[in-house]
Amino acid sequence: MPGPDAPALDIRGLHKSFGAEPVLKGIDLSLAKSEMVFVLGPSGSGKSTMLRCCNRLEEPDRGEIRVEGDPVTGPRVDLNLMRQRSGIVFQAFNLYPHLTAAANVMLALRHVQKKPRAEAQKLAHDALDRVGLGEKTHQYPAQLSGGQQQRVAIARALALRPRVMLFDEPTSALDPELVGEVLGVMRDVKGQGMTMLVVSHEMKFAREAADRVVFMDGGNIVEEGPPEQIFTRPDHPRTQAFLARVRG
């Protein structure tokens, strides 16, 4: 049995190649319960691939991933059960246009968790309340702004009561004026104790909200540390060069 002190998310020796091209070259990363870790790095550094391996949307070549001590990788893992424990939010909202906000959130509750309709409705409404959309339950995606659609996507993941939330560029598809509302929800979710692994270029938010910042390049973790250290006193030349470029 996993001990009570097991990391919320533990990645060990993670390797992944696409064809002959290695994308992840032995990633080791551990998140404590309720920790928010931001992953920064240039395009092609392996950030999103690492995140997708944590949910088995990409199959690792080698290595081990655990959520609260329970295996994510391995041939006997129940993928449906595992994915309920590690929710993922993408840059594309992936909502069904013919379903209301509440129905989108209810879908996995009904079909994966097999909840009765009344219970699924209550959980969906609670999750939408949690992201500030309690009054939008009967609206369709086309009636919602991009920021609201992304908040529905976050509610859909939260409704399954995951232990870890994975965010893959959750604001990159949004108009700039809508980014803040999604980041606000992420801050609230963190404040409620959720463990979060976030791939994003939202530097200001990372500096203010993250417990730790990880910089990846070339399929490796090059440097990690508290936000203030990474943003003001990075040790590694590659981190220094990346931050200098993105700051303009």
Short mmCIF file of C-alpha atoms in Angstrom, two decimals:
data_model
loop_
_atom_site.label_atom_id
_atom_site.label_comp_id
_atom_site.label_asym_id
_atom_site.label_seq_id
_atom_site.Cartn_x
_atom_site.Cartn_y
_atom_site.Cartn_z
CA MET A 1 0.00 0.00 0.00
CA PRO A 2 1.30 3.50 -0.80
CA GLY A 3 2.25 5.46 2.30
CA PRO A 4 0.53 8.72 3.30
CA ASP A 5 3.69 10.63 2.38
CA ALA A 6 3.77 9.35 -1.22
CA PRO A 7 4.17 12.21 -3.73
CA ALA A 8 0.96 13.32 -5.42
CA LEU A 9 2.70 12.76 -8.76
CA ASP A 10 6.00 10.97 -9.22
CA ILE A 11 7.78 10.64 -12.58
CA ARG A 12 10.92 8.50 -12.72
CA GLY A 13 13.22 7.81 -15.67
CA LEU A 14 10.64 8.81 -18.27
CA HIS A 15 11.73 8.20 -21.87
CA LYS A 16 9.72 8.76 -25.04
CA SER A 17 10.74 8.78 -28.70
CA PHE A 18 8.77 9.39 -31.87
CA GLY A 19 10.41 7.18 -34.46
CA ALA A 20 14.15 7.71 -34.16
CA GLU A 21 13.69 11.10 -32.48
CA PRO A 22 14.04 11.05 -28.66
CA VAL A 23 11.64 13.58 -27.12
CA LEU A 24 12.01 12.74 -23.42
CA LYS A 25 15.43 11.60 -22.23
CA GLY A 26 14.96 10.37 -18.69
CA ILE A 27 12.68 12.82 -16.87
CA ASP A 28 12.59 12.74 -13.04
CA LEU A 29 10.00 15.00 -11.44
CA SER A 30 8.02 14.73 -8.22
CA LEU A 31 5.13 16.90 -7.00
CA ALA A 32 4.06 17.13 -3.38
CA LYS A 33 0.37 17.21 -2.50
CA SER A 34 -1.20 20.63 -3.22
CA GLU A 35 1.91 21.83 -5.07
CA MET A 36 1.62 23.83 -8.30
CA VAL A 37 4.56 23.24 -10.63
CA PHE A 38 4.94 25.27 -13.83
CA VAL A 39 6.88 23.81 -16.75
CA LEU A 40 8.52 26.29 -19.11
CA GLY A 41 10.66 25.73 -22.18
CA PRO A 42 10.91 26.29 -25.92
CA SER A 43 8.68 24.53 -28.44
CA GLY A 44 9.82 20.96 -28.98
CA SER A 45 11.41 20.63 -25.54
CA GLY A 46 9.08 17.76 -24.55
CA LYS A 47 6.80 19.63 -22.12
CA SER A 48 3.45 18.56 -23.59
CA THR A 49 4.68 15.03 -24.29
CA MET A 50 5.64 14.66 -20.63
CA LEU A 51 2.19 15.88 -19.60
CA ARG A 52 0.43 13.52 -22.00
CA CYS A 53 2.49 10.58 -20.71
CA CYS A 54 1.19 11.38 -17.20
CA ASN A 55 -2.30 10.61 -18.47
CA ARG A 56 -1.21 7.80 -20.85
CA LEU A 57 -2.41 9.78 -23.88
CA GLU A 58 1.14 9.11 -25.04
CA GLU A 59 2.60 5.75 -24.11
CA PRO A 60 6.03 6.07 -22.43
CA ASP A 61 8.84 3.94 -23.83
CA ARG A 62 10.49 3.52 -20.43
CA GLY A 63 10.05 4.85 -16.94
CA GLU A 64 7.50 4.88 -14.18
CA ILE A 65 4.74 7.32 -13.24
CA ARG A 66 2.69 7.14 -10.04
CA VAL A 67 -0.20 9.15 -8.60
CA GLU A 68 -0.20 9.04 -4.80
CA GLY A 69 1.91 5.90 -5.00
CA ASP A 70 -0.40 4.05 -7.39
CA PRO A 71 0.98 3.15 -10.83
CA VAL A 72 -0.03 5.07 -13.95
CA THR A 73 2.27 3.04 -16.18
CA GLY A 74 2.21 -0.71 -16.54
CA PRO A 75 0.18 -3.30 -18.47
CA ARG A 76 -2.42 -3.97 -15.76
CA VAL A 77 -3.38 -0.36 -15.05
CA ASP A 78 -7.09 0.41 -15.48
CA LEU A 79 -6.83 3.44 -17.79
CA ASN A 80 -10.37 4.67 -17.10
CA LEU A 81 -9.79 4.61 -13.35
CA MET A 82 -6.32 6.13 -13.65
CA ARG A 83 -7.56 9.01 -15.83
CA GLN A 84 -10.17 9.91 -13.25
CA ARG A 85 -7.33 10.48 -10.78
CA SER A 86 -5.36 12.78 -13.09
CA GLY A 87 -7.58 15.22 -14.96
CA ILE A 88 -6.20 17.01 -18.01
CA VAL A 89 -7.13 20.35 -19.59
CA PHE A 90 -5.92 21.16 -23.11
CA GLN A 91 -5.55 24.39 -25.07
CA ALA A 92 -8.53 23.29 -27.21
CA PHE A 93 -11.65 23.14 -25.09
CA ASN A 94 -12.94 19.91 -26.71
CA LEU A 95 -16.56 20.58 -25.72
CA TYR A 96 -19.46 18.93 -27.55
CA PRO A 97 -21.28 21.79 -29.32
CA HIS A 98 -24.70 20.09 -29.16
CA LEU A 99 -24.55 19.69 -25.36
CA THR A 100 -25.08 22.34 -22.70
CA ALA A 101 -22.31 23.24 -20.27
CA ALA A 102 -23.86 20.98 -17.62
CA ALA A 103 -24.31 18.11 -20.08
CA ASN A 104 -20.67 18.38 -21.18
CA VAL A 105 -19.57 18.11 -17.55
CA MET A 106 -22.01 15.26 -16.85
CA LEU A 107 -20.85 13.09 -19.73
CA ALA A 108 -17.94 11.34 -18.02
CA LEU A 109 -19.81 11.23 -14.72
CA ARG A 110 -22.60 9.26 -16.40
CA HIS A 111 -20.64 7.11 -18.85
CA VAL A 112 -17.32 6.54 -17.04
CA GLN A 113 -18.26 6.73 -13.37
CA LYS A 114 -21.81 5.42 -14.02
CA LYS A 115 -23.37 7.98 -11.68
CA PRO A 116 -27.18 8.17 -11.56
CA ARG A 117 -28.51 11.18 -13.49
CA ALA A 118 -29.53 13.17 -10.39
CA GLU A 119 -26.13 12.71 -8.73
CA ALA A 120 -24.30 13.55 -11.97
CA GLN A 121 -26.39 16.71 -12.36
CA LYS A 122 -25.55 17.84 -8.83
CA LEU A 123 -21.83 17.14 -9.28
CA ALA A 124 -21.84 18.97 -12.62
CA HIS A 125 -23.60 22.00 -11.14
CA ASP A 126 -21.21 22.01 -8.17
CA ALA A 127 -18.20 21.89 -10.51
CA LEU A 128 -19.58 24.73 -12.65
CA ASP A 129 -20.21 26.77 -9.51
CA ARG A 130 -16.61 26.13 -8.53
CA VAL A 131 -15.37 27.79 -11.74
CA GLY A 132 -17.85 30.65 -11.51
CA LEU A 133 -20.30 29.40 -14.13
CA GLY A 134 -23.23 28.39 -11.95
CA GLU A 135 -25.56 30.60 -14.00
CA LYS A 136 -24.41 29.16 -17.36
CA THR A 137 -25.36 25.51 -16.85
CA HIS A 138 -27.98 25.48 -19.64
CA GLN A 139 -25.94 27.44 -22.19
CA TYR A 140 -24.31 25.80 -25.20
CA PRO A 141 -20.62 26.29 -26.05
CA ALA A 142 -21.45 28.68 -28.91
CA GLN A 143 -23.19 30.94 -26.37
CA LEU A 144 -20.07 31.13 -24.18
CA SER A 145 -16.85 33.10 -24.57
CA GLY A 146 -13.59 31.23 -25.07
CA GLY A 147 -12.67 31.83 -21.44
CA GLN A 148 -16.01 30.46 -20.29
CA GLN A 149 -15.61 27.40 -22.53
CA GLN A 150 -12.20 26.71 -21.01
CA ARG A 151 -13.70 27.05 -17.54
CA VAL A 152 -16.34 24.45 -18.51
CA ALA A 153 -13.46 22.18 -19.58
CA ILE A 154 -11.82 22.70 -16.17
CA ALA A 155 -15.15 21.97 -14.44
CA ARG A 156 -15.47 18.77 -16.48
CA ALA A 157 -12.09 17.58 -15.17
CA LEU A 158 -12.80 18.72 -11.59
CA ALA A 159 -16.16 16.94 -11.48
CA LEU A 160 -14.37 13.57 -11.54
CA ARG A 161 -12.57 14.58 -8.33
CA PRO A 162 -9.02 13.98 -9.55
CA ARG A 163 -6.02 13.90 -7.25
CA VAL A 164 -3.83 15.76 -9.78
CA MET A 165 -4.72 18.28 -12.51
CA LEU A 166 -2.62 18.55 -15.67
CA PHE A 167 -2.86 21.75 -17.73
CA ASP A 168 -1.42 21.85 -21.27
CA GLU A 169 -1.23 25.48 -22.45
CA PRO A 170 -4.73 26.19 -21.08
CA THR A 171 -4.75 29.87 -22.15
CA SER A 172 -2.91 29.78 -25.48
CA ALA A 173 -6.12 29.61 -27.58
CA LEU A 174 -7.73 32.55 -25.75
CA ASP A 175 -7.90 36.22 -26.64
CA PRO A 176 -5.65 38.17 -24.23
CA GLU A 177 -8.56 39.78 -22.37
CA LEU A 178 -9.99 36.33 -21.54
CA VAL A 179 -6.79 34.81 -20.14
CA GLY A 180 -7.20 36.32 -16.68
CA GLU A 181 -10.50 34.59 -15.92
CA VAL A 182 -9.00 31.15 -16.59
CA LEU A 183 -5.88 31.93 -14.56
CA GLY A 184 -8.16 33.13 -11.76
CA VAL A 185 -9.96 29.78 -11.71
CA MET A 186 -6.61 27.96 -11.68
CA ARG A 187 -5.52 30.08 -8.72
CA ASP A 188 -8.77 29.23 -6.89
CA VAL A 189 -8.38 25.51 -7.60
CA LYS A 190 -4.84 25.62 -6.23
CA GLY A 191 -6.12 27.45 -3.16
CA GLN A 192 -8.52 24.57 -2.56
CA GLY A 193 -5.56 22.17 -2.31
CA MET A 194 -5.35 20.67 -5.81
CA THR A 195 -1.99 19.39 -7.04
CA MET A 196 -1.29 20.96 -10.44
CA LEU A 197 1.29 20.41 -13.19
CA VAL A 198 1.02 23.28 -15.66
CA VAL A 199 2.66 23.69 -19.06
CA SER A 200 2.27 27.36 -19.94
CA HIS A 201 4.01 30.52 -21.12
CA GLU A 202 2.11 32.70 -18.64
CA MET A 203 5.29 33.95 -16.95
CA LYS A 204 3.67 36.53 -14.67
CA PHE A 205 1.17 33.97 -13.37
CA ALA A 206 3.93 31.39 -12.89
CA ARG A 207 5.94 33.89 -10.88
CA GLU A 208 2.97 34.80 -8.67
CA ALA A 209 1.20 31.46 -8.23
CA ALA A 210 3.64 28.57 -8.75
CA ASP A 211 5.39 26.82 -5.90
CA ARG A 212 8.13 25.66 -8.25
CA VAL A 213 9.18 26.32 -11.84
CA VAL A 214 10.78 23.68 -14.07
CA PHE A 215 12.67 24.62 -17.24
CA MET A 216 12.88 21.94 -19.95
CA ASP A 217 14.97 21.91 -23.10
CA GLY A 218 15.89 19.13 -25.50
CA GLY A 219 13.90 16.47 -23.64
CA ASN A 220 15.59 17.13 -20.30
CA ILE A 221 14.84 19.08 -17.15
CA VAL A 222 17.63 21.64 -17.24
CA GLU A 223 16.80 23.56 -14.07
CA GLU A 224 14.13 23.83 -11.39
CA GLY A 225 13.54 25.95 -8.33
CA PRO A 226 11.32 28.55 -6.69
CA PRO A 227 9.86 31.07 -9.15
CA GLU A 228 11.85 33.99 -7.80
CA GLN A 229 15.12 32.13 -8.31
CA ILE A 230 14.30 30.87 -11.82
CA PHE A 231 13.04 34.24 -13.05
CA THR A 232 15.66 36.48 -11.43
CA ARG A 233 18.74 34.29 -10.86
CA PRO A 234 18.62 31.29 -13.23
CA ASP A 235 21.79 29.21 -13.02
CA HIS A 236 21.82 27.48 -16.39
CA PRO A 237 22.81 29.37 -19.58
CA ARG A 238 19.92 27.78 -21.51
CA THR A 239 17.41 29.03 -18.94
CA GLN A 240 19.00 32.47 -19.04
CA ALA A 241 18.86 32.59 -22.86
CA PHE A 242 15.22 31.41 -22.97
CA LEU A 243 14.02 33.98 -20.44
CA ALA A 244 15.95 36.75 -22.19
CA ARG A 245 14.22 35.84 -25.47
CA VAL A 246 10.68 35.64 -24.11
CA ARG A 247 11.10 38.90 -22.24
CA GLY A 248 12.16 40.55 -25.50
#
